[in-house]
Amino acid sequence: MFSRFEFRDKEIYKHLFRVVIPATFGYLGLTLFDVVDIFWIEKLGAEAVAGVASAGFIMWALNSVIQVTASGATSLVGRFHGAEERSNAWRVIIQSAWLSLFISSLLALFLAPHVAAPFRWMGLSGESAQAAVDYFLTLLLFSPVVFIDMLAGSIFNGYGDNKISNIIMIFCLILNAVADPIFMFGWCGFKAMGVKGAAYATVLGHLVSCILRIYFLRKRSYIPPFRYFLNFKFNYASSIVKIGTPNFLSSLIWSTVYPFLTRLITPFGMIPLSAVGIAHRLENFPYFIAMGFGVGMTALVSYYKGKGETDKIERVYGAGMRVSTLLILPYVLLFLFFPYQVAGLMTSDLNLIDATAGYLFVIGVFELFMSWENVTSGVFTGLGLTYPTLLINLPLTIGRIPLGWFLAYKKNMGVTGIWWAISFTTFLKGMGLYVLYRIYKRKTDNFTKQ
């Protein structure tokens, strides 16, 4: 399926691991925080867990907007880094920063007055609805900080030098985890803020991370002196948006599908909805490994494209697919053969364990293809060739809604039918993107034409 391993590929693997390992550990740190986060939130009750899980769906949609600038910046910075054109990389970064501030501020101003509407539509009420509003509104108002922090991390990825960035992430996640119970339950003399306290802890982590990342970016001359940010043009803005928009749309659709699925889930009660929130935090372990490889693909492919060494792209892709598959496989085995034990790590509620285990088993069947999806998407982003991926991602992601409804209600499979709709479309996306990669490799003569 992939080109045969040769000794010359050692260069590829070395370069790949230099980018992927820090990214993966950073993302896994994020996952560990989520585990700690849900541990504390569960102390507030199932309604709070359901509310935060529902708010998380909307936050995914909000955070997907950063892909408009982050994906474009990563790809173009990597390309200019490979071509040794630092001044052009700086121009991309300046324009990405201003675009990020503009977009995030606009979103906060527009969405804040209507913050409760999506949760009413999902079917939440009472304590769960209030928890969702408290959590989401707090994060929404500080979205410019979150956006700049995420962009700063993407700039490190573009340079293929993300070790310090991910050390900062892990440090700030620890800070976040420590602040969680302090803000939520009023420890150390602070006012008890409940779910809202968890959101403030997240904001604190992003703020400190943003400051530290900017400091090290400047120290390594990855960004220009700050006065340059006041004198800029938008000559790369269209390229940034062109590359980033398809990734944004794919991520947005993926995120907004879950509120629709939530509407299908809530008639079966709050237990299945809470189970989704817990299961997603467990699934984050393999998901973020796959995302780490996606980051690696983008950084390496854009770098080699900038250097004019497109013959190495196939070798990079093969290395990424092989290693990511091997690393995801243990999670597949855990989800398939020990789902109850894994779910029991997160909660002692037997009903919640049963519901979470059911989700994990079904998702585990096609979990490997989630990795394929992320790795292949990373290659397309590195090439700056993101629009074709919409042909696969959009219809299959949206298709989860009618398929979930059909299986759950028409075939009387209940929530298990919704889980199968998610799992099967993951398989189709992973295979579809792989086939698309092969088509474009031939069409562009090994990516020498575009």
Coordinates of C-alpha atoms in Angstrom, one line a residue:
M1 CA 0.0 0.0 0.0
F2 CA 2.9 2.4 0.8
S3 CA 6.3 2.6 -0.7
R4 CA 8.8 0.0 0.7
F5 CA 10.9 1.1 3.6
E6 CA 14.5 2.0 2.6
F7 CA 17.5 3.1 4.6
R8 CA 17.1 6.6 3.1
D9 CA 13.8 6.8 5.0
K10 CA 15.6 7.2 8.3
E11 CA 15.9 10.9 7.5
I12 CA 12.1 11.0 7.0
Y13 CA 11.4 9.1 10.3
K14 CA 13.8 11.3 12.2
H15 CA 12.3 14.5 10.9
L16 CA 8.8 13.1 11.5
F17 CA 9.4 12.1 15.1
R18 CA 11.0 15.5 15.8
V19 CA 7.7 17.1 15.0
V20 CA 5.2 14.4 15.9
I21 CA 6.4 13.4 19.4
P22 CA 6.2 16.9 20.9
A23 CA 2.8 17.5 19.2
T24 CA 1.4 14.2 20.4
F25 CA 2.6 14.6 24.0
G26 CA 1.2 18.1 24.0
Y27 CA -2.2 16.8 22.7
L28 CA -2.1 13.9 25.2
G29 CA -1.5 16.5 27.9
L30 CA -4.6 18.2 26.7
T31 CA -6.4 14.9 27.0
L32 CA -5.2 14.3 30.5
F33 CA -6.5 17.7 31.5
D34 CA -9.9 16.8 30.0
V35 CA -9.9 13.6 32.2
V36 CA -9.1 15.7 35.3
D37 CA -11.6 18.3 34.2
I38 CA -14.5 15.8 33.9
F39 CA -13.4 14.2 37.2
W40 CA -14.1 17.5 39.0
I41 CA -17.2 18.4 37.0
E42 CA -18.7 15.0 37.8
K43 CA -18.7 16.1 41.5
L44 CA -21.3 18.7 40.5
G45 CA -23.6 15.9 39.2
A46 CA -24.8 14.3 36.0
E47 CA -26.6 17.5 34.9
A48 CA -23.4 19.5 35.1
V49 CA -21.6 16.8 33.0
A50 CA -24.3 16.9 30.4
G51 CA -24.3 20.7 30.2
V52 CA -20.5 20.9 29.8
A53 CA -20.6 18.1 27.2
S54 CA -23.2 20.0 25.2
A55 CA -21.2 23.2 25.6
G56 CA -18.2 21.3 24.4
F57 CA -19.9 20.6 21.1
I58 CA -20.4 24.3 20.5
M59 CA -16.9 25.1 21.6
W60 CA -15.6 22.7 19.0
A61 CA -17.5 24.6 16.4
L62 CA -16.1 27.9 17.7
N63 CA -12.5 26.6 17.9
S64 CA -12.8 25.2 14.4
V65 CA -12.9 28.8 13.1
I66 CA -9.3 29.2 14.1
Q67 CA -8.5 26.8 11.3
V68 CA -9.2 29.6 8.8
T69 CA -5.9 31.2 9.9
A70 CA -4.0 28.5 11.7
S71 CA -4.0 25.9 8.9
G72 CA -3.1 28.5 6.3
A73 CA -0.3 29.9 8.5
T74 CA 1.1 26.5 9.3
S75 CA 1.2 25.5 5.6
L76 CA 2.7 28.8 4.3
V77 CA 5.2 29.3 7.2
G78 CA 6.4 25.7 6.6
R79 CA 6.7 26.4 2.9
F80 CA 8.6 29.6 3.3
H81 CA 10.8 28.0 6.0
G82 CA 11.7 25.3 3.5
A83 CA 12.5 27.9 0.9
E84 CA 14.5 30.0 3.5
E85 CA 12.3 33.0 3.0
R86 CA 12.0 34.2 6.6
S87 CA 10.6 37.7 5.7
N88 CA 7.7 36.2 3.9
A89 CA 7.0 33.8 6.8
W90 CA 6.8 36.9 9.0
R91 CA 4.3 38.6 6.7
V92 CA 2.1 35.5 6.8
I93 CA 2.3 35.5 10.6
I94 CA 1.4 39.2 11.0
Q95 CA -1.6 38.9 8.7
S96 CA -2.8 35.6 10.4
A97 CA -2.6 37.3 13.8
W98 CA -4.8 40.3 12.7
L99 CA -7.2 38.0 10.9
S100 CA -7.5 35.8 14.1
L101 CA -8.2 38.8 16.3
F102 CA -10.8 40.2 13.9
I103 CA -12.6 36.9 13.5
S104 CA -12.7 35.9 17.2
S105 CA -13.9 39.4 18.3
L106 CA -16.6 39.3 15.7
L107 CA -17.8 35.9 16.9
A108 CA -17.9 37.0 20.5
L109 CA -19.9 40.1 19.8
F110 CA -22.3 38.2 17.6
L111 CA -22.9 35.1 19.6
A112 CA -22.9 36.5 23.2
P113 CA -26.5 37.8 23.1
H114 CA -27.8 34.4 21.8
V115 CA -25.7 32.1 23.9
A116 CA -28.6 30.1 25.4
A117 CA -30.4 29.4 22.1
P118 CA -28.4 26.4 20.9
F119 CA -28.8 24.6 24.2
R120 CA -32.6 25.1 24.3
W121 CA -32.7 23.7 20.7
M122 CA -30.6 20.6 21.9
G123 CA -33.3 19.9 24.4
L124 CA -31.4 20.9 27.6
S125 CA -33.3 22.4 30.5
G126 CA -32.9 23.3 34.1
E127 CA -29.4 22.7 35.6
S128 CA -27.9 21.2 32.5
A129 CA -28.9 24.2 30.4
Q130 CA -27.6 26.6 32.9
A131 CA -24.3 24.7 33.2
A132 CA -23.9 24.8 29.4
V133 CA -24.5 28.6 29.3
D134 CA -22.2 29.4 32.1
Y135 CA -19.3 27.3 30.6
F136 CA -19.7 28.4 27.0
L137 CA -20.3 32.2 27.6
T138 CA -17.2 32.5 29.8
L139 CA -15.0 30.9 27.1
L140 CA -16.7 32.8 24.3
L141 CA -15.9 36.2 25.8
F142 CA -12.2 35.3 26.0
S143 CA -12.0 33.7 22.6
P144 CA -9.5 36.3 21.2
V145 CA -7.0 35.0 23.8
V146 CA -7.7 31.4 22.9
F147 CA -7.4 32.1 19.1
I148 CA -4.0 33.9 19.4
D149 CA -2.7 31.1 21.7
M150 CA -3.7 28.4 19.2
L151 CA -2.3 30.4 16.3
A152 CA 1.0 30.7 18.2
G153 CA 1.1 27.0 18.6
S154 CA 0.5 26.6 14.8
I155 CA 3.4 28.9 14.0
F156 CA 5.7 26.6 16.0
N157 CA 4.3 23.7 14.0
G158 CA 4.9 25.5 10.7
Y159 CA 8.6 25.8 11.6
G160 CA 8.8 22.2 12.6
D161 CA 10.0 23.2 16.0
N162 CA 7.2 22.6 18.5
K163 CA 9.0 21.0 21.5
I164 CA 9.0 24.2 23.6
S165 CA 5.4 25.0 22.5
N166 CA 4.1 21.7 23.8
I167 CA 6.1 22.0 27.0
I168 CA 4.3 25.3 27.5
M169 CA 1.0 23.6 26.7
I170 CA 1.6 20.8 29.3
F171 CA 2.7 23.3 32.0
C172 CA -0.5 25.4 31.4
L173 CA -2.7 22.3 31.5
I174 CA -1.2 21.5 34.9
L175 CA -2.0 25.0 35.9
N176 CA -5.5 24.6 34.6
A177 CA -6.0 21.3 36.4
V178 CA -4.8 22.9 39.7
A179 CA -7.1 25.9 39.2
D180 CA -10.1 23.8 38.4
P181 CA -11.1 22.8 42.0
I182 CA -9.9 26.1 43.4
F183 CA -12.3 28.1 41.2
M184 CA -15.1 25.5 41.1
F185 CA -15.4 24.8 44.8
G186 CA -14.0 27.9 46.3
W187 CA -10.7 26.5 47.7
C188 CA -8.0 28.8 49.1
G189 CA -10.4 31.6 49.8
F190 CA -11.8 31.9 46.3
K191 CA -15.5 32.2 45.5
A192 CA -17.1 28.9 44.5
M193 CA -18.1 29.4 40.9
G194 CA -19.2 25.8 39.9
V195 CA -19.0 25.1 36.2
K196 CA -18.1 28.7 35.5
G197 CA -15.0 28.2 37.5
A198 CA -13.9 25.4 35.2
A199 CA -14.2 27.8 32.3
Y200 CA -12.1 30.5 34.1
A201 CA -9.4 27.9 34.8
T202 CA -9.3 27.1 31.1
V203 CA -9.0 30.8 30.2
L204 CA -6.2 31.2 32.7
G205 CA -4.3 28.3 31.1
H206 CA -4.7 29.8 27.6
L207 CA -3.6 33.3 28.8
V208 CA -0.4 32.1 30.4
S209 CA 0.3 29.8 27.4
C210 CA -0.2 32.7 24.9
I211 CA 2.2 34.9 26.8
L212 CA 4.9 32.2 27.0
R213 CA 4.6 31.1 23.4
I214 CA 4.8 34.6 22.1
Y215 CA 7.9 35.2 24.2
F216 CA 9.7 32.1 22.8
L217 CA 8.6 32.8 19.2
R218 CA 10.2 36.2 19.4
K219 CA 13.3 34.9 21.2
R220 CA 13.9 32.4 18.3
S221 CA 13.1 35.1 15.6
Y222 CA 10.1 33.0 14.4
I223 CA 8.0 36.2 14.6
P224 CA 9.1 39.8 13.8
P225 CA 9.6 42.6 16.4
F226 CA 6.3 43.7 17.7
R227 CA 6.4 47.1 15.9
Y228 CA 6.1 45.2 12.6
F229 CA 2.6 44.1 13.6
L230 CA 1.5 47.8 13.3
N231 CA 2.7 48.1 9.7
F232 CA 1.2 45.4 7.6
K233 CA -0.5 44.5 4.3
F234 CA -2.9 41.7 3.4
N235 CA -1.1 40.4 0.4
Y236 CA -1.1 36.8 1.8
A237 CA -4.5 37.0 3.4
S238 CA -6.3 35.4 0.5
S239 CA -3.8 32.5 0.4
I240 CA -4.1 32.0 4.2
V241 CA -7.9 31.9 4.0
K242 CA -7.9 29.8 0.8
I243 CA -5.9 27.1 2.5
G244 CA -7.6 27.4 5.9
T245 CA -11.2 27.6 4.9
P246 CA -11.7 24.0 3.8
N247 CA -10.2 22.8 7.1
F248 CA -12.4 25.2 8.9
L249 CA -15.5 24.0 7.1
S250 CA -14.6 20.3 7.7
S251 CA -14.0 21.0 11.4
L252 CA -17.1 23.2 11.7
I253 CA -19.4 20.7 10.1
W254 CA -17.9 17.9 12.3
S255 CA -18.5 20.1 15.4
T256 CA -22.0 21.3 14.4
V257 CA -23.2 17.8 13.6
Y258 CA -22.9 16.9 17.3
P259 CA -25.6 19.3 18.5
F260 CA -27.9 17.6 15.9
L261 CA -26.9 14.2 17.2
T262 CA -27.5 15.5 20.7
R263 CA -31.0 16.2 19.7
L264 CA -31.3 12.6 18.7
I265 CA -29.7 11.4 21.9
T266 CA -31.6 13.4 24.5
P267 CA -34.9 11.5 24.1
F268 CA -33.1 8.5 25.5
G269 CA -32.2 10.5 28.6
M270 CA -29.2 12.3 30.1
I271 CA -27.2 9.2 30.8
P272 CA -26.3 8.5 27.1
L273 CA -25.5 12.2 26.7
S274 CA -23.2 12.2 29.7
A275 CA -21.6 9.0 28.4
V276 CA -20.7 10.8 25.1
G277 CA -18.9 13.5 27.1
I278 CA -16.9 10.9 29.1
A279 CA -16.2 8.7 26.1
H280 CA -15.0 11.7 24.0
R281 CA -12.4 12.4 26.7
L282 CA -11.3 8.8 26.6
E283 CA -11.3 8.8 22.8
N284 CA -9.1 11.9 22.9
F285 CA -6.1 9.7 23.6
P286 CA -6.0 8.0 20.2
Y287 CA -7.5 11.1 18.5
F288 CA -4.8 13.4 19.6
I289 CA -2.1 10.9 18.6
A290 CA -3.6 11.0 15.2
M291 CA -3.8 14.8 15.3
G292 CA -0.1 14.9 16.2
F293 CA 0.7 12.9 13.1
G294 CA -1.5 15.3 11.1
V295 CA 0.6 18.2 12.4
G296 CA 3.7 16.3 11.4
M297 CA 2.4 15.7 7.9
T298 CA 1.6 19.3 7.4
A299 CA 5.0 20.5 8.7
L300 CA 7.1 18.0 6.7
V301 CA 5.1 18.1 3.5
S302 CA 5.0 22.0 3.4
Y303 CA 8.8 22.0 4.2
Y304 CA 9.7 19.6 1.4
K305 CA 7.4 21.3 -1.0
G306 CA 9.1 24.7 -0.2
K307 CA 12.5 23.1 -0.8
G308 CA 11.3 21.6 -4.1
E309 CA 11.8 18.0 -2.9
T310 CA 8.3 16.7 -3.7
D311 CA 9.7 13.2 -4.2
K312 CA 9.9 12.8 -0.4
I313 CA 6.1 13.5 0.1
E314 CA 5.1 9.9 -0.6
R315 CA 7.8 8.6 1.8
V316 CA 6.6 11.1 4.5
Y317 CA 3.0 9.9 4.0
G318 CA 3.9 6.2 4.2
A319 CA 5.9 6.8 7.4
G320 CA 3.0 8.6 9.0
M321 CA 0.5 6.0 8.1
R322 CA 2.6 3.1 9.3
V323 CA 3.6 4.6 12.6
S324 CA 0.2 6.1 13.5
T325 CA -1.5 2.9 12.8
L326 CA 0.8 1.0 15.1
L327 CA 0.3 3.6 17.9
I328 CA -3.5 3.6 17.6
L329 CA -3.9 -0.1 17.6
P330 CA -3.6 -0.6 21.4
Y331 CA -6.5 1.8 22.0
V332 CA -8.5 -0.1 19.5
L333 CA -7.9 -3.3 21.5
L334 CA -8.8 -1.6 24.8
F335 CA -12.0 -0.2 23.4
L336 CA -13.0 -3.5 21.8
F337 CA -12.1 -5.9 24.6
F338 CA -12.0 -3.8 27.8
P339 CA -14.6 -1.0 27.3
Y340 CA -16.2 -1.4 30.8
Q341 CA -12.9 -1.3 32.6
V342 CA -11.8 1.8 30.6
A343 CA -15.2 3.5 31.3
G344 CA -14.9 2.6 35.0
L345 CA -11.7 4.8 35.2
M346 CA -13.9 7.9 34.7
T347 CA -17.0 7.2 36.8
S348 CA -18.4 4.9 39.5
D349 CA -22.0 5.2 38.2
L350 CA -22.9 1.8 36.9
N351 CA -25.5 3.1 34.4
L352 CA -23.0 5.6 33.1
I353 CA -20.3 2.9 32.8
D354 CA -22.6 0.7 30.8
A355 CA -23.6 3.6 28.4
T356 CA -20.0 4.7 28.0
A357 CA -18.7 1.2 27.3
G358 CA -21.3 0.7 24.6
Y359 CA -20.1 3.8 22.8
L360 CA -16.4 2.9 23.1
F361 CA -16.9 -0.6 21.7
V362 CA -18.7 0.6 18.6
I363 CA -16.2 3.5 18.0
G364 CA -13.3 1.0 18.4
V365 CA -14.4 -1.0 15.4
F366 CA -13.3 1.6 12.9
E367 CA -10.9 3.7 15.1
L368 CA -7.9 3.1 12.9
F369 CA -9.5 4.9 10.1
M370 CA -9.8 8.1 12.2
S371 CA -6.0 8.0 12.2
W372 CA -5.9 7.6 8.4
E373 CA -8.2 10.6 8.1
N374 CA -6.0 12.9 10.2
V375 CA -2.7 11.8 8.6
T376 CA -4.0 12.2 5.0
S377 CA -5.7 15.6 5.8
G378 CA -2.3 16.8 7.2
V379 CA -0.7 16.0 3.8
F380 CA -3.3 17.9 1.9
T381 CA -2.9 20.9 4.2
G382 CA 0.9 20.8 3.8
L383 CA 0.4 20.9 0.0
G384 CA -2.0 23.8 0.3
L385 CA -4.5 21.6 -1.5
T386 CA -7.4 21.5 1.0
Y387 CA -10.5 22.1 -1.1
P388 CA -10.6 18.5 -2.5
T389 CA -10.9 17.1 1.0
L390 CA -14.3 18.7 1.3
L391 CA -15.6 16.2 -1.3
I392 CA -15.1 13.5 1.3
N393 CA -15.4 15.2 4.7
L394 CA -18.6 17.2 4.3
P395 CA -21.1 14.7 2.9
L396 CA -19.9 11.9 5.2
T397 CA -19.9 14.0 8.3
I398 CA -23.3 15.5 7.6
G399 CA -24.5 12.0 6.7
R400 CA -24.1 11.0 10.3
I401 CA -27.3 12.8 11.1
P402 CA -29.8 11.0 8.8
L403 CA -27.9 7.7 9.3
G404 CA -28.1 8.1 13.0
W405 CA -31.8 8.9 12.9
F406 CA -32.5 6.0 10.6
L407 CA -30.6 3.5 12.7
A408 CA -31.8 4.8 16.1
Y409 CA -35.5 5.4 15.3
K410 CA -36.4 3.5 12.1
K411 CA -34.3 0.4 12.8
N412 CA -35.0 0.6 16.6
M413 CA -31.3 0.4 17.5
G414 CA -31.6 3.2 20.0
V415 CA -28.5 5.2 20.9
T416 CA -26.4 2.3 19.7
G417 CA -27.5 3.1 16.1
I418 CA -26.2 6.7 16.6
W419 CA -22.8 5.3 17.7
W420 CA -22.7 3.1 14.6
A421 CA -23.5 6.0 12.3
I422 CA -20.4 7.9 13.8
S423 CA -18.2 4.8 13.5
F424 CA -19.1 3.7 10.0
T425 CA -18.7 7.2 8.5
T426 CA -15.3 7.4 10.2
F427 CA -14.3 4.3 8.2
L428 CA -15.6 5.9 4.9
K429 CA -13.8 9.2 5.5
G430 CA -10.4 7.5 6.2
M431 CA -10.7 5.3 3.1
G432 CA -12.1 8.1 1.0
L433 CA -9.2 10.5 1.8
Y434 CA -6.6 7.7 1.1
V435 CA -8.1 7.1 -2.3
L436 CA -8.3 10.9 -2.9
Y437 CA -4.6 11.2 -2.1
R438 CA -3.7 8.5 -4.7
I439 CA -5.8 10.2 -7.3
Y440 CA -4.1 13.6 -6.8
K441 CA -0.7 12.1 -6.6
R442 CA -1.2 10.8 -10.2
K443 CA -3.1 13.8 -11.4
T444 CA -0.3 16.2 -10.3
D445 CA 2.6 14.0 -11.4
N446 CA 3.8 13.3 -7.8
F447 CA 2.8 16.8 -6.7
T448 CA 5.1 18.6 -9.1
K449 CA 2.1 20.3 -10.7
Q450 CA -0.8 21.9 -8.8

